[in-house]
RNA sequence: GCGGAUAUGGUGAAGUGGUAUCACCUGAGGUUUCCAACCUCAUGUCGUGGGUUCAAUUCCCGCUAUCCGCACCA
């Protein structure tokens, strides 16, 4: 496999050149020297990206219980504190007092400490001064207190000094969690349901590498699927029995082993711990094939327990093989109720819950102490509300009067005449609970990169070592049809333009005209950017209204009447 | 972040202390009856800031970016 990668190295260089040359992908801000980790999509890449995103959204929306939402990228600090992004994502950095160089605190201590990664900021500072760690750059020893090295871009909301601290979101998921009440209402409380969001995410990587693979600003597409953990849903997993997935399970019981099996078996045999995760895995696999990823180059890898993010309980990555090796492109995680509960706790609301009907109604007979407000009110004044609440929690059968307790730091006594012992009947039909969340999170840029890599084919033609075909799938490709007049004279060019106008009337089709240079070159130009079909207008067209339709991948041509062509295109 | 290498039209490359060459691509014209043909012409380049110098794309230093290791990240 290593040999294969080396052989492909030049090929992948030629792909990068092509991407730049033809306007798919290029480093951003090149006029100003460029910025690592930031990329532009060009005239063709922009449309490619749009097509991938549309396909992604439709794939999920068509399930019927998924909606699309959108939320801001600028996120106030408390949100990210609640979600755990501030804290868990952090490493500490120390600044040299003398030369202002900044280093990761734990890295400075590597020589003198076994596991500096585990230290908190105070211990880090202590160790640094105890061992008189010198600055690698100026060799003096003296460090300012370590600060969290945050991988998020920070900003301030509001221009004045009192502005609120905020960050560019590191994932789109939080937007879906915060919109949960609205989504819950939309579906009128019927779980399971989900929401998707496509947008930019930001991570201030220390050193982005590997081209499009690690970006500082990237396109993410995330789906949050809210489920009742107690309800067993039948996903009909055996309807995918014709597909064998490559799985690399958590090596918790031994060495890493890749195995092949159907999604049904993987869930049955508990290789995949969560059925819903399994369902999303196979749905995601389907989507990848539709987008043009080579199915042989896809595998799922389960996160090892210590590798799992702070929120997840089970997590599988969809990895795609390309010139950078196996790259994680989708993460499918069961996040449990972590996020919703965290936000409920911090924001002090009760709104992030769902209602579950009991199978059988529960009749509950209770004997309670009902406070007599006309006595308690005047007697305890401001404290009366707290006292009433307390009384309602007591078991009336056990209580003896006068009853003493401490409320709000004060000893109080309840006399018998302050309460009324009542028998109440209540019927409980269900309960509130916090839904669990299964999240498939897609790195769109990484997927696009691999679509391009897997589509990129070089064949040899006479006099041509590298004839390039970008075998993009229909409707993913930026341009769907090209119309070429054999020559731009004798009215062929006008005929071609007439045909283009009729094609443009068909919705959603992007058609392109090219009339310069030889016909062979124009086919080559089209093949190179993945135009699936070329329509050629020749002299015969003027006589009998027929054109030739050339297929990109087979390079075969068929002559057909313009009417039939338009019919073909409208069904394309 | 550390170590090494690199930066020349859109792409891929050559070259020089006196402002740069080639191929492909692109555009115009000609030619051409279906797969990167040919002819003529044309457009377009020394990453960036500073230093040395009469003169720097070339030499030196800083910065930025890219590639390869290591580390980090997922």
Coordinates of C-alpha atoms (C1' of nucleotides) in Angstrom, one line a residue:
Chain A
X1 CA 0.0 0.0 0.0
X2 CA 2.9 2.3 0.7
X3 CA 4.3 1.7 -2.7
X4 CA 0.9 2.5 -4.2
X5 CA 0.9 5.8 -2.4
X6 CA 4.3 6.8 -3.6
X7 CA 3.3 6.0 -7.1
X8 CA 0.3 8.1 -6.7
X9 CA 2.1 11.1 -5.3
X10 CA 2.7 12.7 -8.6
X11 CA -0.8 11.9 -9.7
X12 CA -2.1 13.7 -6.7
X13 CA 0.2 16.7 -7.6
X14 CA -1.3 16.8 -11.0
X15 CA -4.7 16.7 -9.5
X16 CA -3.9 19.7 -7.3
X17 CA -2.5 21.6 -10.4
X18 CA -5.7 20.8 -12.2
X19 CA -7.9 22.0 -9.4
X20 CA -6.1 25.3 -9.4
X21 CA -5.9 25.6 -13.1
X22 CA -9.6 25.0 -13.8
X23 CA -10.9 26.8 -10.8
X24 CA -12.1 24.1 -8.4
X25 CA -10.0 24.7 -5.3
X26 CA -7.1 27.0 -4.5
X27 CA -5.3 28.5 -1.5
X28 CA -7.2 31.6 -0.3
X29 CA -5.7 35.1 -0.2
X30 CA -2.8 34.2 -2.5
X31 CA -2.6 37.8 -3.7
X32 CA -1.5 38.6 -0.1
X33 CA 0.7 35.7 0.4
X34 CA -1.9 33.1 1.4
X35 CA -3.0 31.9 4.8
X36 CA -2.5 28.3 5.9
X37 CA -5.7 26.4 6.4
X38 CA -7.9 28.7 4.3
X39 CA -9.1 27.7 0.9
X40 CA -11.2 29.1 -1.9
X41 CA -13.7 27.3 -4.0
X42 CA -13.4 28.7 -7.6
X43 CA -15.9 29.0 -10.4
X44 CA -16.3 25.3 -10.8
X45 CA -15.6 24.3 -7.2
X46 CA -18.3 26.7 -5.9
X47 CA -20.9 24.9 -7.9
X48 CA -19.5 21.5 -7.0
X49 CA -19.7 22.4 -3.3
X50 CA -23.3 23.6 -3.7
X51 CA -24.3 20.4 -5.5
X52 CA -22.7 18.2 -2.8
X53 CA -24.5 20.2 -0.1
X54 CA -27.9 20.0 -1.9
X55 CA -27.5 16.3 -2.2
X56 CA -26.6 16.0 1.4
X57 CA -29.6 18.0 2.6
X58 CA -32.1 16.2 0.3
X59 CA -30.8 12.8 1.5
X60 CA -31.8 13.6 5.0
X61 CA -34.8 15.8 4.5
X62 CA -36.5 13.1 2.4
X63 CA -36.6 10.9 5.5
X64 CA -39.6 13.0 6.4
X65 CA -38.8 13.8 10.0
X66 CA -35.8 16.0 9.5
X67 CA -35.8 19.7 9.1
X68 CA -33.1 22.2 8.1
X69 CA -32.2 25.1 10.4
X70 CA -29.6 27.7 10.5
X71 CA -27.9 29.5 13.3
X72 CA -25.2 32.1 13.8
X73 CA -21.5 31.3 13.6
X74 CA -20.7 33.9 16.3
X75 CA -21.5 32.2 19.6
X76 CA -21.5 33.8 23.1
X77 CA -19.0 32.3 25.6
X78 CA -21.5 30.8 28.0
X79 CA -22.9 28.5 25.3
X80 CA -19.5 27.0 24.7
X81 CA -18.8 26.8 28.4
X82 CA -21.9 24.8 28.8
X83 CA -21.2 22.5 25.8
X84 CA -17.7 21.8 27.2
X85 CA -15.7 23.3 24.4
X86 CA -14.1 25.7 26.8
X87 CA -12.3 23.4 29.1
X88 CA -12.1 20.1 27.4
X89 CA -10.6 21.3 24.2
X90 CA -7.9 23.2 25.9
X91 CA -4.2 22.9 26.4
X92 CA -2.2 25.4 28.3
X93 CA 0.5 27.7 27.0
X94 CA 3.2 29.5 28.8
X95 CA 4.8 32.8 27.8
X96 CA 8.5 33.5 28.4
X97 CA 8.9 36.6 30.6
X98 CA 12.0 37.7 28.7
X99 CA 11.4 37.1 25.0
X100 CA 7.6 36.6 24.8
X101 CA 7.9 33.3 23.0
X102 CA 4.9 31.0 23.6
X103 CA 5.1 27.3 24.1
X104 CA 2.7 24.6 25.1
X105 CA 3.2 24.2 28.9
X106 CA 3.1 20.4 28.9
X107 CA 5.7 20.2 26.1
X108 CA 8.1 22.2 28.1
X109 CA 7.8 19.7 31.0
X110 CA 8.2 16.5 28.9
X111 CA 11.8 15.9 30.1
X112 CA 11.0 16.2 33.8
X113 CA 7.5 14.8 34.1
X114 CA 5.9 11.5 33.1
X115 CA 2.6 12.8 32.1
X116 CA 2.6 16.6 31.9
X117 CA -0.6 16.5 29.9
X118 CA -2.6 15.6 33.0
X119 CA -1.5 18.7 35.0
X120 CA -3.8 21.7 35.6
X121 CA -2.6 25.2 35.1
X122 CA -1.4 25.8 38.6
X123 CA 0.7 22.6 38.7
X124 CA 2.1 23.4 35.3
X125 CA 3.3 26.8 36.6
X126 CA 4.7 25.1 39.7
X127 CA 6.6 22.5 37.8
X128 CA 8.0 25.1 35.4
X129 CA 9.5 27.1 38.2
X130 CA 10.6 24.2 40.3
X131 CA 12.6 22.7 37.5
X132 CA 13.8 26.1 36.2
X133 CA 12.8 25.1 32.7
X134 CA 14.7 27.3 30.3
X135 CA 13.0 29.0 27.4
X136 CA 13.9 27.1 24.2
X137 CA 14.4 30.3 22.4
X138 CA 16.3 32.6 24.7
X139 CA 17.5 30.0 27.3
X140 CA 16.5 32.1 30.3
X141 CA 14.1 30.7 32.8
X142 CA 11.0 32.6 33.8
X143 CA 7.4 32.1 32.8
X144 CA 4.2 34.0 33.1
X145 CA 1.2 32.1 34.4
X146 CA 0.0 29.6 31.9
X147 CA -3.1 30.4 29.9
X148 CA -5.5 28.2 28.2
X149 CA -4.5 27.8 24.6
X150 CA -7.8 27.9 22.9
X151 CA -8.4 26.4 19.5
X152 CA -11.4 28.7 18.9
X153 CA -11.3 32.1 17.3
X154 CA -12.4 34.6 19.8
X155 CA -14.2 37.9 19.2
X156 CA -16.3 40.4 21.1
X157 CA -19.9 41.2 20.6
X158 CA -20.4 44.9 20.6
X159 CA -17.8 47.5 19.9
X160 CA -17.5 49.1 23.4
X161 CA -15.3 47.8 26.2
X162 CA -18.1 46.1 27.9
X163 CA -18.8 43.8 24.9
X164 CA -19.6 40.2 25.5
X165 CA -16.9 37.6 24.8
X166 CA -17.8 35.3 22.0
X167 CA -16.2 32.7 19.7
X168 CA -16.6 31.5 16.2
X169 CA -18.4 28.2 16.5
X170 CA -16.2 25.1 16.4
X171 CA -19.2 23.0 15.3
X172 CA -22.7 23.7 14.1
X173 CA -24.3 21.2 16.5
X174 CA -24.9 23.7 19.3
X175 CA -27.3 25.6 17.1
X176 CA -29.5 22.6 16.8
X177 CA -29.5 21.9 20.5
X178 CA -30.4 25.5 21.3
X179 CA -33.2 25.4 18.8
X180 CA -34.5 22.2 20.3
X181 CA -37.7 23.7 21.8
X182 CA -38.7 25.1 18.4
X183 CA -38.0 21.8 16.6
X184 CA -39.9 19.9 19.3
X185 CA -42.9 22.2 18.7
X186 CA -42.6 21.8 15.0
X187 CA -42.9 18.1 15.2
X188 CA -45.5 18.5 17.9
X189 CA -43.5 16.5 20.4
X190 CA -43.3 13.3 18.4
X191 CA -39.9 11.6 18.7
X192 CA -37.8 10.6 16.9
X193 CA -37.0 13.7 14.8
X194 CA -33.9 15.6 13.7
X195 CA -32.5 18.7 12.4
X196 CA -29.7 19.4 10.0
X197 CA -27.5 22.4 9.5
X198 CA -24.9 23.2 6.9
X199 CA -22.4 26.0 7.6
X200 CA -19.0 27.1 8.4
X201 CA -17.1 25.9 11.5
X202 CA -13.8 27.4 12.8
X203 CA -10.8 25.9 14.6
X204 CA -7.7 27.8 15.0
X205 CA -5.3 24.9 14.3
X206 CA -1.8 25.3 15.5
X207 CA -0.3 24.0 12.2
X208 CA -2.8 23.1 9.5
X209 CA -1.3 20.6 7.0
X210 CA -2.5 18.3 4.3
X211 CA -4.1 20.8 2.0
X212 CA -7.9 20.6 2.2
X213 CA -7.8 18.0 5.0
X214 CA -7.2 20.3 8.0
X215 CA -8.7 23.7 7.6
X216 CA -9.1 26.6 9.9
X217 CA -12.5 27.5 8.4
X218 CA -14.4 24.6 7.0
X219 CA -17.8 23.5 5.7
X220 CA -19.5 21.2 8.1
X221 CA -22.8 19.5 7.8
X222 CA -24.3 18.1 10.9
X223 CA -27.5 16.2 11.8
X224 CA -28.8 15.9 15.3
X225 CA -31.3 13.1 15.7
X226 CA -33.3 13.1 18.9
X227 CA -34.5 9.8 20.2
X228 CA -36.2 8.2 23.2
X229 CA -33.6 5.9 24.6
X230 CA -36.2 3.6 25.9
X231 CA -38.0 3.1 22.7
X232 CA -36.9 0.3 20.4
X233 CA -37.1 1.5 16.8
X234 CA -37.1 -1.0 13.9
X235 CA -34.8 0.4 11.2
X236 CA -35.2 -2.6 8.9
X237 CA -31.5 -3.1 8.9
X238 CA -31.7 -6.3 6.9
X239 CA -32.8 -4.4 3.9
X240 CA -29.2 -3.5 3.4
X241 CA -28.0 -7.1 3.5
X242 CA -26.5 -6.8 0.0
X243 CA -23.9 -4.3 1.3
X244 CA -20.8 -5.5 3.2
X245 CA -19.2 -2.8 5.3
X246 CA -15.6 -2.7 6.3
X247 CA -15.5 -2.2 10.1
X248 CA -12.6 -1.6 12.4
X249 CA -14.0 -2.0 15.9
X250 CA -12.5 -0.7 19.1
X251 CA -9.5 -2.9 19.9
X252 CA -10.6 -3.1 23.5
X253 CA -10.4 -6.9 23.4
X254 CA -7.3 -7.3 21.5
X255 CA -5.5 -6.0 18.4
X256 CA -7.0 -3.9 15.7
X257 CA -8.8 -6.1 13.2
X258 CA -10.7 -5.1 10.1
X259 CA -13.8 -7.1 9.4
X260 CA -16.4 -7.2 6.8
X261 CA -20.1 -7.6 7.6
X262 CA -23.6 -6.3 6.9
X263 CA -25.0 -3.6 9.1
X264 CA -27.6 -6.0 10.4
X265 CA -25.0 -8.5 11.6
X266 CA -22.8 -5.7 13.1
X267 CA -25.7 -4.5 15.2
X268 CA -27.0 -8.0 16.1
X269 CA -23.5 -9.0 17.3
X270 CA -23.1 -5.8 19.3
X271 CA -20.0 -4.7 17.3
X272 CA -22.0 -1.5 16.9
X273 CA -23.4 -0.8 20.3
X274 CA -26.2 1.5 19.2
X275 CA -28.9 0.6 16.6
X276 CA -29.5 4.1 15.6
X277 CA -25.8 4.7 15.1
X278 CA -25.8 1.6 12.9
X279 CA -28.8 3.0 10.9
X280 CA -27.0 6.3 10.3
X281 CA -23.8 4.4 9.3
X282 CA -25.6 2.6 6.5
X283 CA -27.5 5.7 5.4
X284 CA -24.3 7.6 5.4
X285 CA -22.6 4.9 3.4
X286 CA -25.4 5.1 0.8
X287 CA -24.9 8.9 0.6
X288 CA -21.2 8.6 0.0
X289 CA -21.7 6.3 -2.9
X290 CA -24.3 8.7 -4.4
X291 CA -21.8 11.5 -4.1
X292 CA -19.2 9.5 -6.0
X293 CA -16.9 8.0 -3.4
X294 CA -15.5 4.7 -4.3
X295 CA -17.1 2.1 -2.0
X296 CA -14.0 0.0 -1.7
X297 CA -12.2 3.0 -0.2
X298 CA -14.6 3.5 2.7
X299 CA -14.4 2.0 6.1
X300 CA -15.8 2.6 9.5
X301 CA -13.6 2.8 12.5
X302 CA -14.8 2.8 16.1
X303 CA -13.3 5.2 18.5
X304 CA -11.3 3.7 21.3
X305 CA -12.8 4.5 24.6
X306 CA -10.0 6.9 25.6
X307 CA -10.1 8.6 22.3
X308 CA -13.8 9.5 22.4
X309 CA -14.7 13.1 22.6
X310 CA -15.9 14.4 26.0
X311 CA -19.6 14.0 25.1
X312 CA -19.8 10.7 23.2
X313 CA -20.7 7.2 24.4
X314 CA -20.2 5.4 21.1
X315 CA -18.6 6.8 18.0
X316 CA -17.8 5.5 14.6
X317 CA -15.8 7.4 12.0
X318 CA -16.4 7.0 8.3
X319 CA -12.9 7.1 6.8
X320 CA -12.1 7.5 3.2
X321 CA -8.8 6.4 1.6
X322 CA -7.0 8.8 -0.6
X323 CA -3.5 10.3 -1.0
X324 CA -3.4 11.2 2.6
X325 CA -4.2 7.7 3.8
X326 CA -7.4 6.9 5.7
X327 CA -9.0 10.2 6.6
X328 CA -11.9 10.7 8.9
X329 CA -14.7 12.4 6.9
X330 CA -17.8 11.7 9.0
X331 CA -18.2 11.1 12.7
X332 CA -21.3 9.3 13.8
X333 CA -21.6 9.6 17.6
X334 CA -24.2 8.8 20.2
X335 CA -23.9 11.8 22.4
X336 CA -26.4 10.5 24.9
X337 CA -28.2 13.3 26.7
X338 CA -25.0 15.2 27.4
X339 CA -25.6 18.3 25.4
X340 CA -29.3 19.0 26.2
X341 CA -28.7 18.4 29.9
X342 CA -25.6 20.6 29.9
X343 CA -27.6 23.4 28.4
X344 CA -30.5 22.9 30.8
X345 CA -28.2 23.0 33.7
X346 CA -26.4 26.2 32.7
X347 CA -29.3 28.1 31.2
X348 CA -31.6 26.9 34.0
X349 CA -34.5 26.0 31.8
X350 CA -36.6 23.0 31.6
X351 CA -37.4 23.3 28.0
X352 CA -35.0 20.7 26.5
X353 CA -37.1 17.8 27.4
X354 CA -39.6 15.5 25.7
X355 CA -42.8 13.9 26.9
X356 CA -43.2 10.1 27.1
X357 CA -46.6 8.5 27.6
X358 CA -46.6 5.5 29.9
X359 CA -48.0 2.4 28.4
X360 CA -50.5 2.2 31.2
X361 CA -51.6 5.2 33.1
X362 CA -50.5 5.2 36.7
X363 CA -53.1 6.0 39.3
X364 CA -51.5 7.5 42.4
X365 CA -53.2 8.0 45.7
X366 CA -51.4 10.3 48.0
X367 CA -52.0 11.8 51.3
X368 CA -50.5 15.3 51.4
X369 CA -50.1 18.2 53.7
X370 CA -51.8 21.1 51.9
X371 CA -50.7 24.4 53.3
X372 CA -53.4 26.7 54.6
X373 CA -52.3 29.9 52.9
X374 CA -54.5 32.2 55.0
X375 CA -52.5 31.2 58.1
X376 CA -49.1 30.6 56.7
X377 CA -49.0 33.8 54.7
X378 CA -49.5 36.3 57.5
X379 CA -47.4 34.2 59.9
X380 CA -44.2 33.7 57.9
X381 CA -44.6 36.6 55.4
X382 CA -41.7 36.4 52.9
X383 CA -40.7 32.9 53.7
X384 CA -44.2 31.5 53.2
X385 CA -43.7 30.4 49.7
X386 CA -40.6 28.3 50.5
X387 CA -42.4 26.8 53.4
X388 CA -45.5 25.9 51.4
X389 CA -43.3 24.2 48.8
X390 CA -41.6 22.3 51.5
X391 CA -44.8 21.1 53.0
X392 CA -46.1 19.7 49.8
X393 CA -43.1 17.3 49.6
X394 CA -43.8 15.7 53.0
X395 CA -45.6 12.5 53.6
X396 CA -48.6 13.4 55.6
X397 CA -48.8 10.0 57.3
X398 CA -45.5 10.4 58.9
X399 CA -45.6 13.9 60.0
X400 CA -46.2 14.9 63.6
X401 CA -47.2 18.3 64.9
X402 CA -45.9 20.6 65.9
X403 CA -43.3 20.0 63.2
X404 CA -40.0 21.7 63.2
X405 CA -37.5 22.1 60.4
X406 CA -34.9 24.5 59.0
X407 CA -35.7 26.5 56.0
X408 CA -33.4 29.1 54.5
X409 CA -31.2 28.8 57.6
X410 CA -34.0 29.5 60.0
X411 CA -35.7 27.2 62.4
X412 CA -39.4 27.2 61.9
X413 CA -42.3 25.4 63.5
X414 CA -45.5 24.3 61.8
X415 CA -48.6 24.0 63.9
X416 CA -51.3 21.6 63.1
X417 CA -53.8 24.3 62.0
X418 CA -51.5 25.5 59.3
X419 CA -52.0 22.5 57.2
X420 CA -54.9 20.4 55.9
X421 CA -54.3 16.7 55.5
X422 CA -55.9 15.7 52.2
X423 CA -56.1 12.6 50.2
X424 CA -55.6 13.3 46.5
X425 CA -55.9 11.0 43.5
X426 CA -53.8 11.7 40.6
X427 CA -53.3 10.0 37.3
X428 CA -49.9 10.1 35.7
X429 CA -50.0 9.5 32.0
X430 CA -46.3 9.9 31.3
X431 CA -43.2 11.7 32.2
X432 CA -40.7 14.3 31.0
X433 CA -37.2 13.1 30.0
X434 CA -34.2 14.4 28.2
X435 CA -33.9 12.9 24.7
X436 CA -30.7 11.2 23.5
X437 CA -28.9 12.5 20.5
X438 CA -27.3 10.6 17.7
X439 CA -25.1 12.9 15.6
X440 CA -23.6 12.3 12.2
X441 CA -21.2 15.1 11.5
X442 CA -19.7 15.6 8.0
X443 CA -16.6 17.4 7.0
X444 CA -17.8 18.6 3.6
X445 CA -14.4 19.8 2.4
X446 CA -12.8 16.5 3.1
X447 CA -15.6 14.7 1.3
X448 CA -15.2 17.0 -1.7
X449 CA -11.5 16.4 -1.8
X450 CA -12.0 12.6 -1.9
X451 CA -14.8 12.9 -4.5
X452 CA -12.3 14.7 -6.7
X453 CA -9.6 12.2 -5.9
X454 CA -11.8 9.2 -6.6
X455 CA -13.1 10.8 -9.8
X456 CA -9.8 11.7 -11.1
X457 CA -8.7 9.2 -13.8
X458 CA -5.9 9.3 -16.2
X459 CA -6.0 7.2 -19.3
X460 CA -3.5 7.1 -22.1
X461 CA -4.5 8.1 -25.6
X462 CA -2.2 8.2 -28.6
X463 CA 0.4 11.0 -28.2
X464 CA -0.9 11.6 -24.8
X465 CA 0.4 10.2 -21.5
X466 CA -2.2 11.7 -19.3
X467 CA -5.6 12.1 -20.7
X468 CA -7.6 13.3 -17.8
X469 CA -11.2 12.4 -17.1
X470 CA -12.9 13.7 -14.0
X471 CA -15.6 11.1 -13.6
X472 CA -17.9 13.1 -11.4
X473 CA -21.4 11.8 -10.9
X474 CA -24.3 13.4 -12.7
X475 CA -25.7 16.3 -10.7
X476 CA -22.6 16.6 -8.6
X477 CA -20.6 17.9 -11.6
X478 CA -20.5 21.6 -11.9
X479 CA -21.5 21.6 -15.6
X480 CA -24.1 19.0 -16.8
X481 CA -23.9 19.5 -20.6
X482 CA -21.7 21.1 -23.2
X483 CA -22.7 22.1 -26.7
X484 CA -20.1 22.2 -29.4
X485 CA -20.6 23.2 -32.9
X486 CA -18.2 21.3 -35.1
X487 CA -17.2 24.6 -36.6
X488 CA -18.2 28.1 -35.9
X489 CA -19.5 28.8 -39.3
X490 CA -22.2 27.8 -41.9
X491 CA -24.8 28.5 -39.2
X492 CA -23.6 25.7 -37.0
X493 CA -22.8 28.1 -34.2
X494 CA -26.3 29.6 -34.4
X495 CA -27.8 26.2 -34.3
X496 CA -25.8 25.3 -31.2
X497 CA -26.9 28.4 -29.4
X498 CA -30.5 27.7 -30.3
X499 CA -30.2 24.3 -28.7
X500 CA -28.6 25.8 -25.6
X501 CA -31.5 28.1 -25.2
X502 CA -34.0 25.2 -25.2
X503 CA -31.8 23.3 -22.7
X504 CA -31.7 26.3 -20.4
X505 CA -35.4 26.2 -20.1
X506 CA -35.1 22.9 -18.3
X507 CA -34.8 23.6 -14.6
X508 CA -31.6 22.9 -12.8
X509 CA -29.4 22.1 -15.8
X510 CA -26.1 23.9 -16.2
X511 CA -25.2 23.9 -19.9
X512 CA -22.1 25.4 -21.4
X513 CA -21.1 26.5 -24.9
X514 CA -17.6 26.0 -26.4
X515 CA -16.8 26.9 -30.0
X516 CA -13.0 27.4 -30.1
X517 CA -10.2 25.0 -31.2
X518 CA -10.6 21.6 -32.5
X519 CA -13.5 19.3 -31.5
X520 CA -11.1 16.8 -29.9
X521 CA -9.6 19.5 -27.7
X522 CA -13.1 20.6 -26.6
X523 CA -14.0 17.1 -25.6
X524 CA -10.8 17.0 -23.6
X525 CA -11.5 20.2 -21.9
X526 CA -15.0 19.0 -20.9
X527 CA -13.7 15.6 -19.8
X528 CA -11.1 17.3 -17.6
X529 CA -13.7 19.2 -15.6
X530 CA -16.2 16.3 -15.5
X531 CA -18.9 17.4 -17.9
X532 CA -20.8 14.1 -18.3
X533 CA -22.3 14.7 -21.8
X534 CA -21.2 16.6 -24.9
X535 CA -23.7 17.6 -27.6
X536 CA -22.1 18.1 -31.0
X537 CA -23.8 20.1 -33.8
X538 CA -22.6 19.2 -37.3
X539 CA -23.8 19.8 -40.8
X540 CA -26.3 17.0 -40.6
X541 CA -28.0 18.8 -37.8
X542 CA -29.0 21.5 -40.2
X543 CA -30.6 19.0 -42.5
X544 CA -32.5 16.7 -40.1
X545 CA -32.3 18.2 -36.6
X546 CA -30.2 15.5 -35.2
X547 CA -27.1 15.9 -33.0
X548 CA -24.6 13.6 -31.4
X549 CA -24.5 12.9 -27.7
X550 CA -21.1 11.9 -26.4
X551 CA -20.8 10.2 -23.1
X552 CA -17.8 11.3 -21.0
X553 CA -16.7 8.0 -19.5
X554 CA -17.2 5.7 -22.5
X555 CA -16.4 8.4 -25.1
X556 CA -19.2 6.8 -27.1
X557 CA -21.5 8.8 -29.3
X558 CA -25.1 8.4 -30.3
X559 CA -27.0 10.4 -32.9
X560 CA -30.4 11.5 -31.8
X561 CA -33.1 14.0 -32.7
X562 CA -33.1 17.3 -30.8
X563 CA -36.6 16.5 -29.4
X564 CA -35.3 13.2 -28.0
X565 CA -32.3 15.0 -26.6
X566 CA -34.4 17.4 -24.7
X567 CA -36.5 14.6 -23.4
X568 CA -33.3 12.8 -22.3
X569 CA -32.0 16.0 -20.6
X570 CA -35.2 16.6 -18.7
X571 CA -35.0 13.1 -17.3
X572 CA -31.3 13.4 -16.5
Chain B
rG1 C1' 5.8 24.4 17.3
rC2 C1' 10.8 21.8 15.9
rG3 C1' 14.2 20.0 11.9
rG4 C1' 15.1 19.9 6.5
rA5 C1' 13.9 21.6 1.5
rU6 C1' 11.4 25.0 -1.7
rA7 C1' 8.9 29.8 -3.7
rU8 C1' 10.0 32.4 -11.5
rG9 C1' 3.2 33.8 -16.3
rG10 C1' -3.0 30.1 -15.4
rU11 C1' 0.0 25.2 -15.1
rG12 C1' 4.9 22.7 -15.3
rA13 C1' 9.8 24.0 -15.6
rA14 C1' 15.0 26.7 -17.2
rG15 C1' 18.2 30.8 -16.0
rU16 C1' 21.1 35.3 -14.6
rG17 C1' 24.5 40.8 -9.9
rG18 C1' 22.7 44.8 -15.5
rU19 C1' 14.2 43.4 -15.4
rA20 C1' 14.1 36.9 -17.8
rU21 C1' 13.5 31.7 -21.4
rC22 C1' 10.8 27.3 -22.8
rA23 C1' 6.6 24.0 -23.2
rC24 C1' 1.5 23.5 -22.3
rC25 C1' -2.7 26.5 -21.4
rU26 C1' -5.5 31.0 -22.7
rG27 C1' -7.3 34.9 -26.6
rA28 C1' -7.6 36.6 -32.1
rG29 C1' -7.2 35.2 -37.2
rG30 C1' -6.5 31.3 -40.8
rU31 C1' -7.0 26.0 -41.8
rU32 C1' -9.7 21.7 -40.5
rU33 C1' -16.2 17.2 -41.8
rC34 C1' -15.8 14.3 -34.6
rC35 C1' -11.5 13.0 -29.9
rA36 C1' -5.7 17.8 -26.8
rA37 C1' -3.6 18.4 -35.4
rC38 C1' -1.3 22.6 -37.9
rC39 C1' 0.2 28.0 -39.3
rU40 C1' 0.5 33.4 -37.9
rC41 C1' -0.1 36.8 -34.1
rA42 C1' -1.1 38.3 -29.0
rU43 C1' -1.9 38.5 -23.4
rG44 C1' 0.6 37.2 -19.1
rU45 C1' 5.7 35.9 -14.3
rC46 C1' 10.7 36.5 -10.4
rG47 C1' 5.9 35.3 -2.8
rU48 C1' 6.7 39.6 0.7
rG49 C1' 9.5 43.3 3.7
rG50 C1' 14.3 45.0 4.7
rG51 C1' 19.8 45.1 4.0
rU52 C1' 24.4 45.0 0.8
rU53 C1' 25.2 47.3 -4.2
rC54 C1' 25.6 52.4 -9.1
rA55 C1' 22.2 48.2 -10.1
rA56 C1' 19.1 42.4 -6.6
rU57 C1' 14.7 37.8 -9.5
rU58 C1' 19.9 36.4 -8.3
rC59 C1' 23.8 37.6 -2.4
rC60 C1' 22.3 38.3 3.1
rC61 C1' 18.4 38.8 7.0
rG62 C1' 13.2 38.8 8.7
rC63 C1' 8.1 37.4 7.4
rU64 C1' 4.5 34.5 4.8
rA65 C1' 3.2 30.2 2.3
rU66 C1' 4.1 25.2 0.3
rC67 C1' 6.3 20.2 0.6
rC68 C1' 8.8 16.2 3.6
rG69 C1' 9.9 14.2 8.6
rC70 C1' 8.6 14.7 14.1
rA71 C1' 5.0 16.7 17.3
rC72 C1' -0.1 18.4 17.6
rC73 C1' -5.2 17.8 16.0
rA74 C1' -9.6 14.5 14.4

